[in-house]
Short mmCIF file of C-alpha atoms in Angstrom, two decimals:
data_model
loop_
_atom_site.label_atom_id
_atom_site.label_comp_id
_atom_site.label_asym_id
_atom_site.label_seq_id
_atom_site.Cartn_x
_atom_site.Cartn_y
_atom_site.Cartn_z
CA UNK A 440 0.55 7.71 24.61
CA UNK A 441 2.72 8.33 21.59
CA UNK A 442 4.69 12.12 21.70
CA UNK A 443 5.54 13.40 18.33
CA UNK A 444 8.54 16.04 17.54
CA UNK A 445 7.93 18.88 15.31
CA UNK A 446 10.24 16.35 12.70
CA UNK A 447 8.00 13.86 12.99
CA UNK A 448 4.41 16.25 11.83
CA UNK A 449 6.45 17.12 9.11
CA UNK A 450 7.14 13.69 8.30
CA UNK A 451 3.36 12.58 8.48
CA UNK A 452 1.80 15.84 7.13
CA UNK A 453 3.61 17.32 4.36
CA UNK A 454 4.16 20.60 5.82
CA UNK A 455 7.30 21.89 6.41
CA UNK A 456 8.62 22.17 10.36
CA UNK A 457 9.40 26.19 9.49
CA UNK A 458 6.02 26.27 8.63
CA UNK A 459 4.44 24.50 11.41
CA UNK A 460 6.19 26.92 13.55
CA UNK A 461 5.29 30.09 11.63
CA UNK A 462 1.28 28.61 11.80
CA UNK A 463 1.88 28.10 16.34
CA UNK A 464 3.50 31.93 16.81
CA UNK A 465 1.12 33.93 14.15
CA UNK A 466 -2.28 31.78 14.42
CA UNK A 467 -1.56 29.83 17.96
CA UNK A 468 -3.44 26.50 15.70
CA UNK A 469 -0.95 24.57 17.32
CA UNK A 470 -0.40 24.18 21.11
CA UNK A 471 2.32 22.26 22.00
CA UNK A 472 3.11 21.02 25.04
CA UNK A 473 7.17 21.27 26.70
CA UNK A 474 9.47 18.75 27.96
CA UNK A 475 10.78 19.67 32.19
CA UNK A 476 14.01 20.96 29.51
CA UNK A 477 11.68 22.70 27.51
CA UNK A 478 11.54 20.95 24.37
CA UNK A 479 8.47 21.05 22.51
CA UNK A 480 6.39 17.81 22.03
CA UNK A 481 2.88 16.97 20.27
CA UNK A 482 0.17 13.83 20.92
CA UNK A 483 -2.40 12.13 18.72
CA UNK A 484 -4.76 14.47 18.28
CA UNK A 485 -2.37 17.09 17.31
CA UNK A 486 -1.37 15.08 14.51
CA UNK A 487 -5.07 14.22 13.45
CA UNK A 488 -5.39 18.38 13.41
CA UNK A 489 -2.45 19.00 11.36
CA UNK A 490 -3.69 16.56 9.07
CA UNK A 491 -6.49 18.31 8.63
CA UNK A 492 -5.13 21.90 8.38
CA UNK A 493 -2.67 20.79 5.67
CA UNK A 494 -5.73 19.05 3.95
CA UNK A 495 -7.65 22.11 3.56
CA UNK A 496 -4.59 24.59 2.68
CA UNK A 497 -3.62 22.39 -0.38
CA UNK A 498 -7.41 23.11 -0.92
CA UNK A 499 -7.64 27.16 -1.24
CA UNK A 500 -8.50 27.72 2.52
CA UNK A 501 -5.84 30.48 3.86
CA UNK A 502 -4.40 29.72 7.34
CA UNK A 503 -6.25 32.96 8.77
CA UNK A 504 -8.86 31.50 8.26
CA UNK A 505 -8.99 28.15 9.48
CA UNK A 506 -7.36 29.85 12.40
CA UNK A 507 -11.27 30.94 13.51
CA UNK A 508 -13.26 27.72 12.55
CA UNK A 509 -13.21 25.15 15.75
CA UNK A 510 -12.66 21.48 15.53
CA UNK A 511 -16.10 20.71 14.15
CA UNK A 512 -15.99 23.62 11.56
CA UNK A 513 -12.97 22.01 10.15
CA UNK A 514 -14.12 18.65 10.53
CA UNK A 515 -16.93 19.71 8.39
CA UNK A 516 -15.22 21.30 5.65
CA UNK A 517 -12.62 18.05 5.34
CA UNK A 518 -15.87 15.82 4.94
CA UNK A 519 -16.75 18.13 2.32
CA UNK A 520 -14.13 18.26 0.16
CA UNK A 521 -12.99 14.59 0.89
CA UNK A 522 -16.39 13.97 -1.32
CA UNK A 523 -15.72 15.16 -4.47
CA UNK A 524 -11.21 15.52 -3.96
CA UNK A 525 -9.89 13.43 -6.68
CA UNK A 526 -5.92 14.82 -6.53
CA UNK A 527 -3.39 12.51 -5.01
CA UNK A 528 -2.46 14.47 -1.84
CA UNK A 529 -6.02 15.01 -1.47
CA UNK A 530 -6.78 10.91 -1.40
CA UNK A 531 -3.57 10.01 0.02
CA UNK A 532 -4.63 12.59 3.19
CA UNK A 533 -8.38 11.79 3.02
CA UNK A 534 -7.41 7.99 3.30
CA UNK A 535 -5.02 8.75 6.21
CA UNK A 536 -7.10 10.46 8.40
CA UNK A 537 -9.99 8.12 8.12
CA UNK A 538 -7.30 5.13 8.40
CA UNK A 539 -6.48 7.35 11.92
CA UNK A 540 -9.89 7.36 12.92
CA UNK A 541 -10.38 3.60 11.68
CA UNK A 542 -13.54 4.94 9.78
CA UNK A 543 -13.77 1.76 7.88
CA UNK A 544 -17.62 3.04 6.02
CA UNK A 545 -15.31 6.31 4.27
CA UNK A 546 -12.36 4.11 3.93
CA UNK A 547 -14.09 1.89 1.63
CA UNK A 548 -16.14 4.67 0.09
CA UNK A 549 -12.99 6.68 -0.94
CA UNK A 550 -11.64 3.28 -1.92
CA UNK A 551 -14.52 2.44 -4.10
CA UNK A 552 -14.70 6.03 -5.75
CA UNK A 553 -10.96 5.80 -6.83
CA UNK A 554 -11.76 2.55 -8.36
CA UNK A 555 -14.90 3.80 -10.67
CA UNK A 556 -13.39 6.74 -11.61
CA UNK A 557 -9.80 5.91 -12.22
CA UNK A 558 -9.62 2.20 -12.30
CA UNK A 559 -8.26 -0.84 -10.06
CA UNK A 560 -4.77 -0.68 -11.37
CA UNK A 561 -4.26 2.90 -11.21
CA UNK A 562 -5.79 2.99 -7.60
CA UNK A 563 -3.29 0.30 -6.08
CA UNK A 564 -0.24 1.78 -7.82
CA UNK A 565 -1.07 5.83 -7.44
CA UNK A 566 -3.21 5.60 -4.22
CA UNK A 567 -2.75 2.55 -1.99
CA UNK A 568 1.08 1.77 -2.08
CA UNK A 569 1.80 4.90 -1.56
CA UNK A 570 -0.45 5.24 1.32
CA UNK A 571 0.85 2.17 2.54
CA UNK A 572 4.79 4.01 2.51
CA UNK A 573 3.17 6.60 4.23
CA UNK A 574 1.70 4.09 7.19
CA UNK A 575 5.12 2.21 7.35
CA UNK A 576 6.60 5.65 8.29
CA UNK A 577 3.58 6.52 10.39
CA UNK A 578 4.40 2.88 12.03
CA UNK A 579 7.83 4.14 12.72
CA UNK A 580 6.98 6.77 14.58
CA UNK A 581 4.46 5.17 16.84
CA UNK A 582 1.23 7.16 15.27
CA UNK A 583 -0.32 3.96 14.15
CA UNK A 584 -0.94 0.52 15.94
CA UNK A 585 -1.23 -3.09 15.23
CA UNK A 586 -5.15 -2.55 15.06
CA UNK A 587 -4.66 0.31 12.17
CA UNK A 588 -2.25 -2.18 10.19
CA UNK A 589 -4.72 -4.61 10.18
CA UNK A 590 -7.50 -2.87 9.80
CA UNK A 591 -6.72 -1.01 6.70
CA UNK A 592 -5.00 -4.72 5.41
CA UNK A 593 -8.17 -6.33 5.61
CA UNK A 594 -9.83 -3.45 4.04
CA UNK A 595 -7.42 -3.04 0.77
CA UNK A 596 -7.53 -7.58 0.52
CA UNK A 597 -11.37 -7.23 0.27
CA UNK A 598 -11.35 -4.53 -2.07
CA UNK A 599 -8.49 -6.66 -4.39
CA UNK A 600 -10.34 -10.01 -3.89
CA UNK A 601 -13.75 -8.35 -5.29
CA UNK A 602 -12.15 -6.60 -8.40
CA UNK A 603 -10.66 -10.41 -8.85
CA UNK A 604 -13.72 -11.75 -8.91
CA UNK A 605 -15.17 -9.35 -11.77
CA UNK A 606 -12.77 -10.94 -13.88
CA UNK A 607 -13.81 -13.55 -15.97
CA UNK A 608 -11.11 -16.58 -17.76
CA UNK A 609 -10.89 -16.56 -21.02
CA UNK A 610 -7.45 -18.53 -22.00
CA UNK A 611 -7.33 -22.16 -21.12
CA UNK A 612 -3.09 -21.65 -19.65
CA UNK A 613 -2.98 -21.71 -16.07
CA UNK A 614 -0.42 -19.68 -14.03
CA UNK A 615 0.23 -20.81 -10.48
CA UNK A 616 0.92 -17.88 -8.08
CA UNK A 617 2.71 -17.98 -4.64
CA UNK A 618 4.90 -16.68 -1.92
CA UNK A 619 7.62 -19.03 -0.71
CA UNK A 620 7.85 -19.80 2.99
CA UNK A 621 9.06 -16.73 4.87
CA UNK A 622 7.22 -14.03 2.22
CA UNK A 623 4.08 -13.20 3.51
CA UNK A 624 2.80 -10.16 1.92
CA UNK A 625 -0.32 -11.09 0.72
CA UNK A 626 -1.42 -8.07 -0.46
CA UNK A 627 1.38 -8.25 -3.57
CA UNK A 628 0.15 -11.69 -4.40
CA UNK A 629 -3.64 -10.67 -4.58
CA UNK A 630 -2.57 -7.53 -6.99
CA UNK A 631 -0.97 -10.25 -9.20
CA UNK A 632 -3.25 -12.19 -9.01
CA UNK A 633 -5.66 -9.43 -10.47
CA UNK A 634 -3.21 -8.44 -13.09
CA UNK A 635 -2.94 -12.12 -14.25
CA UNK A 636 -6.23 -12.92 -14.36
CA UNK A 637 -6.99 -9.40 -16.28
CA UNK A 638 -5.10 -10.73 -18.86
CA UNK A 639 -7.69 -13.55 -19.69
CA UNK A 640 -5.82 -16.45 -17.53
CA UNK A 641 -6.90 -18.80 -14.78
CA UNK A 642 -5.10 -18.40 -11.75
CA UNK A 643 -4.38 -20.70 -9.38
CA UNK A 644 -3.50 -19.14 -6.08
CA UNK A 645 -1.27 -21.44 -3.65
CA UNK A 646 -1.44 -18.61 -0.95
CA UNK A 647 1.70 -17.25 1.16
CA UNK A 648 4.29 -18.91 2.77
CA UNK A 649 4.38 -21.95 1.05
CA UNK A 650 6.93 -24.92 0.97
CA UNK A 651 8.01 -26.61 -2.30
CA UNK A 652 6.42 -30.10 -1.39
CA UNK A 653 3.01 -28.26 -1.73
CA UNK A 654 3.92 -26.91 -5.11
CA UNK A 655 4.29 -30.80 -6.30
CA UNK A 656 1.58 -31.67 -4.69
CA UNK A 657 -0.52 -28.72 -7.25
CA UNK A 658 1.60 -29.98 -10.35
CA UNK A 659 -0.13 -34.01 -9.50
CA UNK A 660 -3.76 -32.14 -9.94
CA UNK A 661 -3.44 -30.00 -12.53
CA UNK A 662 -1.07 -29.00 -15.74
CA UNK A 663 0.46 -25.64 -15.02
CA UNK A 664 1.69 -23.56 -17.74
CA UNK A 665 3.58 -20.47 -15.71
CA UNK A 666 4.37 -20.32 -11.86
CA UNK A 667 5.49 -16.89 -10.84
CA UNK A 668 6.70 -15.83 -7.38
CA UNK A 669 7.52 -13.07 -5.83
CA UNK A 670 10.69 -13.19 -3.40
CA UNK A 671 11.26 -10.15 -1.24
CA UNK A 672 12.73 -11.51 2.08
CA UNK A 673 16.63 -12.53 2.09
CA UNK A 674 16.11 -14.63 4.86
CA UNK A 675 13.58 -16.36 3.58
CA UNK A 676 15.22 -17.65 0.27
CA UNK A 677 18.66 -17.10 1.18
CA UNK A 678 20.66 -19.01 -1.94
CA UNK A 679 18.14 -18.05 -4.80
CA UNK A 680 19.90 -20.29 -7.31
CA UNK A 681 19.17 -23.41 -5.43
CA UNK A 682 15.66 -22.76 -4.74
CA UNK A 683 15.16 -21.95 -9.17
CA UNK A 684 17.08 -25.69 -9.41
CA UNK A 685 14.18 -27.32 -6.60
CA UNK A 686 11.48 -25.59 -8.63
CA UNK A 687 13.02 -26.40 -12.23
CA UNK A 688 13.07 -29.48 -11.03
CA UNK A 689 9.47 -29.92 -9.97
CA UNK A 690 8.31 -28.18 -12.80
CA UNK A 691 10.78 -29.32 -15.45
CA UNK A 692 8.31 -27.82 -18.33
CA UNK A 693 7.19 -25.20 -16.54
CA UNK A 694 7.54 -21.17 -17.57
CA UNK A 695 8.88 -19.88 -14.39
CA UNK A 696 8.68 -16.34 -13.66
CA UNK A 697 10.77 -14.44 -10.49
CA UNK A 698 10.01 -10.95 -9.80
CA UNK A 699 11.10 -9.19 -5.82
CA UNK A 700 13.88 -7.50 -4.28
CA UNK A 701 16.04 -10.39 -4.16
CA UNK A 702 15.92 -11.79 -8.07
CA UNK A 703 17.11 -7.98 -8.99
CA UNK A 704 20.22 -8.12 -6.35
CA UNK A 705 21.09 -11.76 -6.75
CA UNK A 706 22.91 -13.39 -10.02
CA UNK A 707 20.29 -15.66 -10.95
CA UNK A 708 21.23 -18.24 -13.68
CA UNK A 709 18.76 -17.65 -16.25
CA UNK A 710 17.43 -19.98 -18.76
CA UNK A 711 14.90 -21.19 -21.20
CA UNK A 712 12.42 -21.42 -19.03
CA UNK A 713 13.27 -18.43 -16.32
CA UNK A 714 11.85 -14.77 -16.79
CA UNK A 715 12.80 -12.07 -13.78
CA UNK A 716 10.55 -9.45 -14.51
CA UNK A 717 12.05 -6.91 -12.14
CA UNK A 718 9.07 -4.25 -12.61
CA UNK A 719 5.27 -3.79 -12.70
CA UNK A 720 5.76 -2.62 -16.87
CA UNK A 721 7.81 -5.50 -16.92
CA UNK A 722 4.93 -7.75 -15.81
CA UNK A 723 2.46 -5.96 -17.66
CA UNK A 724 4.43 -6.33 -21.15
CA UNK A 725 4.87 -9.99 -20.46
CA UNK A 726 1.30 -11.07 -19.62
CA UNK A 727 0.22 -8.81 -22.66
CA UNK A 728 2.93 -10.60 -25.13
CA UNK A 729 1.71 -14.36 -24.03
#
């Protein structure tokens, strides 16, 4: 059973802890229930009605009012607007709830309306990453488990591996994308892949957590023209400068590109054939200037 502090709603839903409190003593919405000291507490389903509440207050309905609608009422009117809602707080909060509920048929439908309307790119930057800030903090405070990381990880890869595959090659360069050993976020290396590909080039995707004698192995099978990694993880790639002179090395006439974390707090010596593209513009303006 996870137990939630007043700190911790206001955290998850947006609305402020005063306010919470104003919304339990005028409208009673909110039962909590008291520590053996007295000290107020909240569980799941608490959360998954605040959620709600704050949902359809950013949406015109006064607090008096949802005050006299029951659970299914206001279950009603969220599937309503979370139909035609198209604001961020209203996707961010649509996506959350159904993420809660692990409602994978409206995840994928909100997911897929996002997408048509306002495009891949604008959808992963505006919508998911900042849904997925908002489910590391949810993971902090214990209102999400293993199964909700993974099930709305699978969900978002699927979605990023089908826009991939709309994409069609139309530059004969090849740019070889990867994590090093210890990165694993796969879900970065998919968007690149996407934004690469966008750009007209063929990607060839080496996958996370991958060890330099594989990369040698890809440079005896075909000619690569760029490799770009991300590098996020100090332990993983603790001396950054050695690992460029292994890969300059491998690839001797090879564009290599660094973007993560650790290229923009490390010195890296830069040359020739090394871009750190420290930013999403900055990867976009580079692809686009090829």
């Amino acid at each position: 059973m996870v137990v939630y502090s007043i700190k911790d709603l206001e955290k998850l839903s947006g609305v402020k802890a005063h306010t919470l409190r104003i919304w339990e003593k005028r409208y009673n919405i909110l039962k909590p229930k008291r520590t053996p000291t007295n000290i107020r507490y909240y569980l799941d389903d608490d959360l998954k009605l605040i959620l709600n509440i704050a949902l359809l207050n950013r949406h015109g309905f006064k607090i008096s009012k949802i005050a006299k609608m029951d659970k299914e009422q206001i279950q009603k009117k969220v599937a309503e607007i979370t139909e035609v809602d198209e604001s961020f707080e209203g996707q961010l909060d649509s996506l959350t709830i159904s993420l809660i509920e692990l409602d994978e048929e409206k995840f994928g439908r909100l997911l897929t309306r996002s997408i048509e309307q306002q495009g891949f790119e604008y959808t992963m930057i505006e919508v998911i990453y900042p849904l997925l800030d908002k489910l590391a903090m949810m993971w902090v405070t214990g209102s999400i488990k293993s199964i909700h990381e993974k099930f709305v990880s699978e969900l978002i890869k699927r979605k990023c591996i089908a826009e991939i595959d709309k994409l069609k090659v139309k530059r004969p360069e090849t740019v070889l994308i990867y994590l090093p050993t210890g990165e694993t976020n796969e879900l970065s290396l998919l968007f690149l892949h996407y934004l690469i590909k966008k750009e007209g080039f063929k990607v060839v995707n080496a996958g996370t957590n991958t060890d330099l004698s594989e990369l040698i192995e890809i440079s005896d099978i075909c000619k690569i023209n760029y490799i770009f990694t991300i590098i996020n993880e100090q332990k993983a790639t603790p001396d950054i400068n050695l690992y460029l002179e292994k890969l300059q090395k491998a690839y001797p006439e090879t564009q290599i590109l660094l973007s993560g974390i650790q290229t923009i707090n490390s010195s890296i010596k830069q040359s020739e054939n090394v871009s750190i593209l420290n930013s999403y513009s900055d990867t976009k303006e580079f692809l686009a200037s090829q």
